[in-house]
CSV table of C-alpha atoms in Angstrom, one decimal:
chain,number,residue,atom,x,y,z
W,1,MET,CA,7.2,-11.7,-9.8
W,2,ALA,CA,8.2,-8.3,-11.3
W,3,ASN,CA,7.6,-6.6,-8.0
W,4,GLY,CA,9.9,-9.1,-6.4
W,5,LYS,CA,12.7,-8.4,-8.9
W,6,VAL,CA,12.3,-4.6,-8.4
W,7,SER,CA,12.5,-5.1,-4.6
W,8,ASP,CA,15.6,-7.3,-4.8
W,9,LYS,CA,17.2,-4.8,-7.1
W,10,PHE,CA,16.4,-1.9,-4.8
W,11,ALA,CA,17.6,-3.7,-1.8
W,12,GLY,CA,20.9,-4.7,-3.5
W,13,VAL,CA,21.5,-1.1,-4.6
W,14,TYR,CA,20.7,0.1,-1.1
W,15,ARG,CA,23.2,-2.3,0.5
W,16,GLU,CA,25.9,-1.4,-2.0
W,17,THR,CA,25.3,2.3,-1.4
W,18,ARG,CA,25.3,1.9,2.4
W,19,SER,CA,28.5,-0.2,2.4
W,20,SER,CA,30.3,2.5,0.4
W,21,LEU,CA,29.3,5.4,2.7
W,22,PRO,CA,32.2,7.2,4.3
W,23,HIS,CA,32.1,7.7,8.0
W,24,ASN,CA,31.8,11.5,7.8
W,25,MET,CA,28.5,11.6,5.9
W,26,SER,CA,26.7,13.7,8.5
W,27,SER,CA,25.9,16.8,6.5
W,28,PRO,CA,22.4,17.1,5.1
W,29,ARG,CA,23.8,18.5,1.9
W,30,GLN,CA,26.0,15.3,1.5
W,31,TRP,CA,23.0,13.1,2.2
W,32,LEU,CA,20.9,15.0,-0.4
W,33,HIS,CA,23.7,14.6,-3.0
W,34,LEU,CA,23.9,10.9,-2.3
W,35,TYR,CA,20.1,10.6,-2.6
W,36,GLU,CA,20.1,12.5,-6.0
W,37,ASP,CA,22.9,10.2,-7.2
W,38,PHE,CA,20.9,7.2,-6.3
W,39,VAL,CA,17.8,8.4,-8.0
W,40,SER,CA,19.7,9.4,-11.2
W,41,LYS,CA,21.3,5.9,-11.4
W,42,ASN,CA,18.1,4.0,-10.8
W,43,ALA,CA,15.4,6.0,-12.5
W,44,GLY,CA,13.5,3.0,-13.7
W,45,SER,CA,13.3,1.4,-10.3
W,46,VAL,CA,12.4,4.7,-8.6
W,47,SER,CA,9.5,5.2,-11.1
W,48,GLN,CA,8.1,1.7,-10.4
W,49,ILE,CA,8.3,2.3,-6.6
W,50,GLU,CA,6.5,5.6,-6.9
W,51,SER,CA,3.7,4.0,-9.0
W,52,ALA,CA,3.3,1.1,-6.5
W,53,LEU,CA,3.1,3.5,-3.5
W,54,ARG,CA,0.7,5.7,-5.4
W,55,SER,CA,-1.6,2.8,-6.2
W,56,LEU,CA,-1.5,1.6,-2.6
W,57,THR,CA,-3.0,4.9,-1.4
W,58,TYR,CA,-5.9,4.4,-3.8
W,59,ILE,CA,-6.9,1.0,-2.5
W,60,ILE,CA,-6.2,1.1,1.2
W,61,PRO,CA,-9.5,0.0,2.9
W,62,GLY,CA,-11.1,2.7,5.0
W,63,ARG,CA,-8.9,5.3,3.3
W,64,PHE,CA,-11.5,8.0,3.5
W,65,GLN,CA,-12.9,7.3,6.9
W,66,GLN,CA,-10.7,7.3,10.0
W,67,ALA,CA,-7.4,7.9,8.4
W,68,GLU,CA,-8.3,10.2,5.5
W,69,ILE,CA,-5.8,13.0,6.4
W,70,ALA,CA,-3.0,10.5,7.0
W,71,SER,CA,-3.6,8.7,3.7
W,72,GLU,CA,-4.0,11.9,1.7
W,73,SER,CA,-0.8,13.2,3.3
W,74,LEU,CA,1.0,10.1,2.1
W,75,HIS,CA,-0.5,10.5,-1.4
W,76,SER,CA,0.5,14.2,-1.6
W,77,PHE,CA,4.0,13.5,-0.4
W,78,ILE,CA,4.5,10.8,-3.1
W,79,GLN,CA,3.2,13.3,-5.7
W,80,LEU,CA,5.5,16.0,-4.6
W,81,LEU,CA,8.5,13.6,-4.4
W,82,SER,CA,7.7,12.5,-7.9
W,83,LEU,CA,7.7,16.2,-9.0
W,84,TYR,CA,11.1,16.6,-7.4
W,85,HIS,CA,12.4,13.5,-9.2
W,86,ASP,CA,11.1,14.8,-12.5
W,87,SER,CA,13.1,18.0,-12.1
W,88,LEU,CA,16.2,16.1,-11.0
W,89,LEU,CA,16.1,13.6,-13.8
W,90,SER,CA,15.5,16.3,-16.3
W,91,ARG,CA,18.7,18.0,-15.3
W,92,VAL,CA,20.6,14.7,-15.4
W,93,TYR,CA,19.4,13.9,-18.9
W,94,SER,CA,20.2,17.4,-20.1
W,95,SER,CA,23.8,17.0,-19.0
W,96,LEU,CA,24.4,13.8,-20.8
W,97,PRO,CA,26.9,13.8,-23.7
W,98,VAL,CA,25.6,14.6,-27.2
W,99,SER,CA,26.6,11.1,-28.3
W,100,VAL,CA,23.9,9.5,-26.1
W,101,PRO,CA,20.8,9.1,-28.3
W,102,ARG,CA,17.6,10.8,-27.1
W,103,PRO,CA,14.1,9.5,-27.4
W,104,LEU,CA,11.7,11.3,-29.6
W,105,LEU,CA,9.8,13.8,-27.4
W,106,THR,CA,6.1,14.2,-27.5
W,107,PRO,CA,4.7,17.6,-28.7
W,108,HIS,CA,3.6,18.4,-25.1
W,109,ALA,CA,7.2,17.6,-23.8
W,110,ARG,CA,8.8,19.8,-26.5
W,111,TYR,CA,6.5,22.7,-25.8
W,112,THR,CA,6.7,22.7,-22.0
W,113,LYS,CA,10.5,22.1,-22.0
W,114,PHE,CA,10.9,25.0,-24.3
W,115,TRP,CA,9.1,27.5,-22.1
W,116,SER,CA,10.6,26.0,-18.9
W,117,ALA,CA,14.1,26.5,-20.3
W,118,ARG,CA,13.4,29.9,-21.8
W,119,SER,CA,11.7,31.5,-18.8
W,120,SER,CA,12.7,30.8,-15.2
W,121,LEU,CA,9.5,32.6,-14.1
W,122,TYR,CA,7.4,30.2,-16.2
W,123,ARG,CA,9.1,27.2,-14.5
W,124,ARG,CA,8.5,28.6,-11.0
W,125,VAL,CA,4.9,29.5,-11.6
W,126,ALA,CA,4.2,26.1,-13.3
W,127,THR,CA,5.8,24.4,-10.3
W,128,LEU,CA,3.7,26.3,-7.9
W,129,LEU,CA,0.6,25.4,-9.9
W,130,GLN,CA,1.5,21.8,-9.9
W,131,THR,CA,2.3,21.8,-6.2
W,132,ILE,CA,-1.1,23.2,-5.4
W,133,GLN,CA,-2.9,20.7,-7.5
W,134,TYR,CA,-1.0,17.8,-5.8
W,135,THR,CA,-1.9,19.1,-2.3
W,136,GLU,CA,-5.2,20.9,-2.7
W,137,LEU,CA,-7.4,18.0,-1.4
W,138,LEU,CA,-5.1,17.7,1.7
W,139,TRP,CA,-5.5,21.5,2.4
W,140,GLU,CA,-9.3,21.2,2.1
W,141,MET,CA,-9.3,18.3,4.5
W,142,LEU,CA,-7.2,20.2,7.0
W,143,ALA,CA,-9.4,23.3,6.7
W,144,LYS,CA,-12.5,21.2,7.4
W,145,ARG,CA,-11.0,19.5,10.3
W,146,ARG,CA,-10.0,22.8,11.9
W,147,SER,CA,-12.8,25.3,10.9
W,148,GLY,CA,-15.7,23.2,9.6
W,149,ASP,CA,-17.4,23.7,6.3
W,150,ARG,CA,-17.1,27.5,6.4
W,151,GLY,CA,-13.3,27.3,6.7
W,152,ARG,CA,-13.2,24.6,4.0
W,153,TRP,CA,-15.0,26.8,1.5
W,154,ARG,CA,-12.7,29.7,2.3
W,155,ALA,CA,-9.7,27.5,1.6
W,156,VAL,CA,-11.2,26.2,-1.6
W,157,VAL,CA,-11.9,29.8,-2.9
W,158,PHE,CA,-8.4,30.9,-2.0
W,159,LEU,CA,-6.7,27.9,-3.7
W,160,GLU,CA,-8.8,28.3,-6.8
W,161,SER,CA,-7.9,32.0,-6.9
W,162,VAL,CA,-4.2,31.3,-6.6
W,163,LYS,CA,-4.4,28.7,-9.4
W,164,ALA,CA,-6.3,31.0,-11.7
W,165,LEU,CA,-3.6,33.7,-11.1
W,166,CYS,CA,-0.9,31.2,-12.0
W,167,ARG,CA,-2.7,30.3,-15.2
W,168,LEU,CA,-3.1,33.9,-16.2
W,169,LEU,CA,0.6,34.5,-15.6
W,170,LEU,CA,1.5,31.4,-17.7
W,171,MET,CA,-0.8,32.7,-20.5
W,172,ARG,CA,1.0,36.0,-20.3
W,173,LEU,CA,4.5,34.5,-20.3
W,174,THR,CA,3.8,32.3,-23.3
W,175,LYS,CA,2.6,35.4,-25.3
W,176,SER,CA,-1.1,34.8,-25.3
W,177,ARG,CA,-1.0,31.1,-26.1
W,178,PRO,CA,-3.5,28.5,-24.7
W,179,LEU,CA,-2.7,26.7,-21.6
W,180,VAL,CA,-1.6,23.0,-21.5
W,181,SER,CA,-2.1,20.5,-18.8
W,182,PRO,CA,0.2,19.8,-17.1
W,183,ALA,CA,2.2,23.0,-17.5
W,184,LEU,CA,5.5,21.1,-16.7
W,185,PRO,CA,7.0,18.4,-18.9
W,186,GLU,CA,6.3,14.9,-17.8
W,187,ARG,CA,9.1,12.5,-17.0
W,188,GLU,CA,11.1,11.3,-20.0
W,189,VAL,CA,12.4,7.9,-20.9
W,190,ASP,CA,15.9,7.5,-19.6
W,191,PRO,CA,18.2,8.0,-22.7
W,192,ARG,CA,20.8,5.7,-21.1
W,193,THR,CA,18.3,2.7,-21.3
W,194,LEU,CA,18.1,3.1,-25.1
W,195,GLU,CA,21.6,1.7,-25.6
W,196,GLU,CA,20.8,-1.2,-23.2
W,197,ARG,CA,17.6,-2.0,-25.0
W,198,LYS,CA,19.4,-1.9,-28.3
W,199,GLY,CA,22.0,-4.3,-26.9
W,200,ASP,CA,19.3,-6.6,-25.6
W,201,ASP,CA,17.7,-6.9,-29.1
W,202,GLY,CA,20.5,-9.3,-29.9
W,203,GLY,CA,21.5,-7.5,-33.1
W,204,GLN,CA,18.0,-7.1,-34.4
W,205,TRP,CA,18.1,-5.9,-38.0
W,206,ASP,CA,17.2,-2.3,-38.4
W,207,GLY,CA,17.1,-2.3,-42.2
W,208,MET,CA,20.2,-0.1,-42.6
W,209,GLU,CA,22.9,-2.8,-42.5
W,210,ASP,CA,23.5,-6.4,-43.3
W,211,PRO,CA,21.5,-8.7,-41.0
W,212,PRO,CA,23.7,-11.0,-38.8
W,213,PRO,CA,23.7,-14.7,-39.5
W,214,GLU,CA,22.1,-15.4,-36.1
W,215,ALA,CA,19.1,-13.2,-37.0
W,216,LEU,CA,18.7,-15.0,-40.3
W,217,GLU,CA,18.7,-18.4,-38.7
W,218,GLN,CA,16.2,-17.3,-36.1
W,219,ARG,CA,14.0,-15.8,-38.7
W,220,SER,CA,14.0,-19.0,-40.7
W,221,GLU,CA,13.2,-21.1,-37.7
W,222,THR,CA,10.3,-18.9,-36.4
W,223,SER,CA,8.7,-17.8,-39.6
W,224,GLY,CA,9.4,-20.9,-41.8
W,225,ASP,CA,11.1,-18.8,-44.5
W,226,ILE,CA,13.1,-20.8,-47.1
W,227,SER,CA,16.5,-19.5,-48.0
W,228,TRP,CA,18.0,-20.1,-51.5
W,229,THR,CA,21.5,-21.4,-51.8
W,230,MET,CA,23.5,-20.1,-54.8
W,231,PRO,CA,25.1,-23.0,-56.7
W,232,ARG,CA,28.4,-21.3,-57.6
W,233,THR,CA,29.3,-19.6,-54.3
W,234,GLY,CA,27.3,-21.7,-51.9
W,235,LEU,CA,26.0,-18.7,-50.1
W,236,SER,CA,22.4,-18.5,-48.9
W,237,LEU,CA,20.1,-15.7,-49.8
W,238,PRO,CA,17.2,-15.1,-47.4
W,239,SER,CA,13.7,-14.5,-48.5
W,240,LEU,CA,12.3,-10.9,-48.6
W,241,PRO,CA,11.0,-9.6,-45.4
W,242,ASP,CA,7.3,-9.4,-44.8
W,243,SER,CA,5.6,-6.2,-46.2
W,244,SER,CA,4.2,-5.3,-42.8
W,245,GLU,CA,7.7,-5.2,-41.2
W,246,ILE,CA,8.8,-2.9,-44.0
W,247,THR,CA,5.8,-0.6,-43.4
W,248,ASP,CA,6.4,-0.5,-39.7
W,249,PHE,CA,10.0,0.3,-40.1
W,250,LEU,CA,9.3,3.2,-42.6
W,251,LEU,CA,6.6,4.6,-40.4
W,252,LYS,CA,9.0,4.9,-37.5
W,253,LYS,CA,11.3,7.1,-39.7
W,254,VAL,CA,8.6,9.4,-41.0
W,255,LEU,CA,8.5,13.0,-39.7
W,256,THR,CA,5.2,14.7,-39.2
W,257,ALA,CA,4.5,18.4,-39.6
W,258,ASP,CA,4.6,18.8,-35.8
W,259,ASP,CA,8.0,17.2,-35.6
W,260,VAL,CA,9.7,19.9,-37.7
W,261,LYS,CA,7.9,22.9,-36.1
W,262,ALA,CA,9.5,25.0,-33.6
W,263,PRO,CA,8.2,24.2,-30.1
W,264,LYS,CA,6.5,27.6,-29.6
W,265,GLN,CA,4.6,27.0,-32.9
W,266,LEU,CA,2.9,23.9,-31.6
W,267,LEU,CA,0.2,26.2,-30.2
W,268,HIS,CA,-1.3,29.1,-32.2
W,269,ARG,CA,-1.3,32.5,-30.4
W,270,MET,CA,-4.7,33.9,-29.3
W,271,THR,CA,-4.7,37.1,-31.4
W,272,THR,CA,-8.4,37.8,-31.3
W,273,PHE,CA,-10.6,39.0,-28.5
W,274,GLN,CA,-12.8,36.0,-28.9
W,275,ALA,CA,-10.0,33.6,-28.3
W,276,GLN,CA,-8.7,35.4,-25.2
W,277,LEU,CA,-12.2,35.7,-23.8
W,278,ALA,CA,-12.6,31.9,-24.2
W,279,GLU,CA,-9.4,31.2,-22.4
W,280,VAL,CA,-10.1,33.6,-19.6
W,281,LEU,CA,-13.5,32.1,-19.1
W,282,TRP,CA,-12.0,28.7,-18.9
W,283,VAL,CA,-9.4,29.8,-16.4
W,284,MET,CA,-11.9,31.7,-14.2
W,285,ARG,CA,-14.7,29.0,-14.2
W,286,PRO,CA,-13.4,27.1,-11.1
W,287,VAL,CA,-13.1,30.4,-9.1
W,288,LEU,CA,-16.7,31.4,-10.0
W,289,TYR,CA,-18.1,28.0,-9.3
W,290,ALA,CA,-16.3,27.8,-5.9
W,291,VAL,CA,-17.6,31.3,-4.9
W,292,ALA,CA,-21.1,30.3,-5.9
W,293,MET,CA,-20.9,27.1,-3.9
W,294,GLN,CA,-19.6,29.1,-0.9
W,295,LYS,CA,-22.5,31.5,-1.1
W,296,LEU,CA,-24.9,28.5,-1.4
W,297,TYR,CA,-23.5,27.0,1.7
W,298,ALA,CA,-23.8,30.3,3.6
W,299,HIS,CA,-27.4,30.7,2.5
W,300,ASN,CA,-28.3,27.1,3.5
W,301,SER,CA,-26.6,27.4,6.8
W,302,LYS,CA,-28.7,30.4,7.7
W,303,ALA,CA,-32.1,29.3,6.2
W,304,GLU,CA,-31.4,25.6,6.9
W,305,LYS,CA,-33.0,24.8,3.6
W,306,GLY,CA,-32.4,25.7,0.0
W,307,GLY,CA,-34.8,25.9,-2.8
W,308,MET,CA,-34.3,23.9,-6.0
W,309,VAL,CA,-33.1,27.1,-7.9
W,310,SER,CA,-30.4,27.9,-5.3
W,311,LYS,CA,-29.3,24.3,-5.2
W,312,TRP,CA,-28.9,24.0,-9.0
W,313,GLY,CA,-27.7,27.5,-9.6
W,314,PRO,CA,-23.9,27.0,-9.1
W,315,TRP,CA,-24.0,23.7,-11.1
W,316,LEU,CA,-25.8,25.3,-14.0
W,317,ALA,CA,-23.6,28.4,-14.0
W,318,GLY,CA,-20.4,26.3,-13.9
W,319,VAL,CA,-21.5,24.0,-16.8
W,320,SER,CA,-22.7,27.0,-18.8
W,321,ILE,CA,-19.4,28.9,-18.4
W,322,GLU,CA,-17.3,25.9,-19.4
W,323,ILE,CA,-19.4,25.0,-22.4
W,324,ALA,CA,-19.4,28.6,-23.6
W,325,ALA,CA,-15.6,28.8,-23.3
W,326,ARG,CA,-15.3,25.6,-25.3
W,327,ARG,CA,-17.6,26.8,-28.0
W,328,LEU,CA,-15.9,30.2,-28.3
W,329,ALA,CA,-12.5,28.6,-28.5
W,330,LYS,CA,-13.6,26.1,-31.2
W,331,ARG,CA,-15.3,28.9,-33.2
W,332,ASP,CA,-12.3,31.1,-33.1
W,333,LEU,CA,-9.9,28.3,-34.2
W,334,SER,CA,-12.2,27.3,-37.1
W,335,GLU,CA,-12.2,30.9,-38.3
W,336,ARG,CA,-8.6,31.9,-37.6
W,337,VAL,CA,-6.5,28.7,-38.3
W,338,ALA,CA,-5.9,27.7,-41.9
W,339,GLY,CA,-8.0,24.6,-42.6
W,340,GLY,CA,-10.2,25.2,-39.6
W,341,LEU,CA,-10.3,22.5,-36.9
W,342,ARG,CA,-8.5,20.1,-39.3
W,343,GLY,CA,-5.5,22.4,-39.4
W,344,LEU,CA,-4.9,22.2,-35.6
W,345,THR,CA,-1.6,20.8,-34.4
W,346,GLY,CA,-1.5,17.5,-32.5
W,347,LEU,CA,-0.9,19.3,-29.2
W,348,GLU,CA,-4.0,21.5,-29.7
W,349,ARG,CA,-6.2,18.5,-30.5
W,350,GLU,CA,-4.8,16.8,-27.4
W,351,GLU,CA,-5.6,19.7,-25.2
W,352,LEU,CA,-9.1,20.1,-26.6
W,353,GLY,CA,-9.7,16.4,-26.0
W,354,LYS,CA,-8.6,16.7,-22.4
W,355,ARG,CA,-11.0,19.7,-21.8
W,356,GLY,CA,-13.8,17.8,-23.5
W,357,TRP,CA,-13.3,14.8,-21.1
W,358,GLY,CA,-13.3,17.3,-18.3
W,359,LEU,CA,-16.9,18.2,-19.0
W,360,ALA,CA,-17.9,14.6,-18.0
W,361,TRP,CA,-16.8,15.3,-14.5
W,362,TRP,CA,-19.7,17.7,-14.0
W,363,GLY,CA,-21.8,14.5,-13.5
W,364,MET,CA,-19.8,14.1,-10.2
W,365,ARG,CA,-20.4,17.6,-8.8
W,366,GLY,CA,-23.0,19.6,-7.0
W,367,ALA,CA,-26.7,19.1,-7.4
W,368,PHE,CA,-26.3,16.6,-10.3
W,369,TYR,CA,-24.3,14.3,-8.1
W,370,ASP,CA,-26.7,14.7,-5.1
W,371,GLU,CA,-29.8,14.0,-7.2
W,372,TYR,CA,-28.6,11.4,-9.8
W,373,THR,CA,-25.0,10.2,-9.8
W,374,GLY,CA,-24.6,9.8,-6.0
W,375,ARG,CA,-27.8,7.8,-5.7
W,376,TRP,CA,-26.8,5.4,-8.5
W,377,ILE,CA,-23.3,4.9,-7.0
W,378,ARG,CA,-24.8,4.2,-3.5
W,379,GLY,CA,-27.2,1.7,-5.0
W,380,PHE,CA,-24.5,0.0,-7.0
W,381,ALA,CA,-22.2,-0.3,-3.9
W,382,GLY,CA,-25.2,-1.7,-1.9
W,383,SER,CA,-25.9,-4.3,-4.5
W,384,LEU,CA,-22.4,-5.7,-4.0
W,385,LYS,CA,-22.6,-6.2,-0.3
W,386,GLY,CA,-22.6,-9.8,1.0
W,387,LYS,CA,-21.1,-11.2,-2.3
W,388,PRO,CA,-17.6,-12.8,-2.2
W,389,LEU,CA,-14.9,-10.6,-3.5
W,390,LEU,CA,-17.4,-8.1,-4.9
W,391,ASP,CA,-18.1,-7.0,-1.3
W,392,LEU,CA,-14.5,-5.6,-1.2
W,393,VAL,CA,-15.1,-3.7,-4.4
W,394,GLY,CA,-18.3,-2.3,-2.9
W,395,GLY,CA,-16.5,-1.1,0.2
W,396,ILE,CA,-13.9,0.7,-1.9
W,397,VAL,CA,-16.7,2.4,-3.9
W,398,GLU,CA,-18.4,3.5,-0.7
W,399,ASP,CA,-15.1,5.0,0.5
W,400,TYR,CA,-14.8,7.0,-2.7
W,401,GLU,CA,-18.4,8.0,-2.6
W,402,GLN,CA,-17.9,9.6,0.7
W,403,LEU,CA,-14.9,11.5,-0.7
W,404,TRP,CA,-16.8,12.7,-3.8
W,405,ASN,CA,-19.7,13.8,-1.6
W,406,GLU,CA,-17.8,15.7,1.0
W,407,TYR,CA,-14.8,17.3,-0.7
W,408,TYR,CA,-14.8,19.8,-3.6
W,409,PHE,CA,-11.3,19.0,-4.9
W,410,SER,CA,-11.9,15.3,-5.2
W,411,THR,CA,-13.6,15.9,-8.6
W,412,ALA,CA,-11.6,19.0,-9.6
W,413,THR,CA,-10.1,18.7,-13.1
W,414,MET,CA,-8.1,21.9,-13.2
């Protein structure tokens, strides 16, 4: 039902825009300006369309068999288009009058917006890094289609090297601060919708002014509150609001320590050799792992068989490097930051959490996937065959299993 409303709204805006087009709209620059104007005025609908198309590429049957490159091309195009929309809407929101209320930004948005506005080189490098991450699987597929596995591993090592160089540049531009993922600010809530939502609340009481009579009557009807009528004036006094409502209202007005900090202070600088070594190890881990996998493939293609040590070598090396980088970083923070790990900012805790979850993806890579995870997934997909509805789920799992088994970037987290 919601998708139908979005489609009707999109079609109506399209017809209105098309009918208002002048006859001399033949220049590409004019078409681009018209498209940007449409996106800026319908940010909510555009976001929903992007999400729907992105979800469609995930569940197309046979996505990773006959039409893997076409489907991945569509997925990469949607991601790049979304990245362009993020940049466009960010410029539109920045140009709004000061009187328009802004939503409260997350620490990640504040930090990345600060560096993007301060350094044009940071913005360009971060955009390049994000573009590679959105298209890396497509490039790997194209390299394998054209040059086989040898060309595929060359492409993987090259892309990982470029991404590592971008991350080292970002670390330099932020004056030796840890990296955040993603390096660009995510799409904000449209400030223009805040006024609309406020109007749709129907005069909901915010605790700062007298509540309207309609709100009092609605409150009495829904919650069963009993108002008291004053005998001399005949005016009614409502009962006191529920304590939970007061608590929720006050919590929304509370400022945390991160809210009053300058954006660049949301991450501590890496002033020690131990901290910088941990970050460099974390940045270089994908490159080292990809090079090790490339050498393993070259060895196996010549000998046509690989021993247990050579098969597990890249996986053990990659896991060890990432764990060592994490332990070094946590040890440095506990020694250098006042209060230890409890004194970390919210953005630092969020980034550490993301990197911790990234360790779980090692169960989907290399020798561990071949020996354990892959077998379990194939067995699970096989157990769903021949069962109503579940057979469709099993088919999708098999499609993804083929992707995880054949392509490096399908399980990449950086």
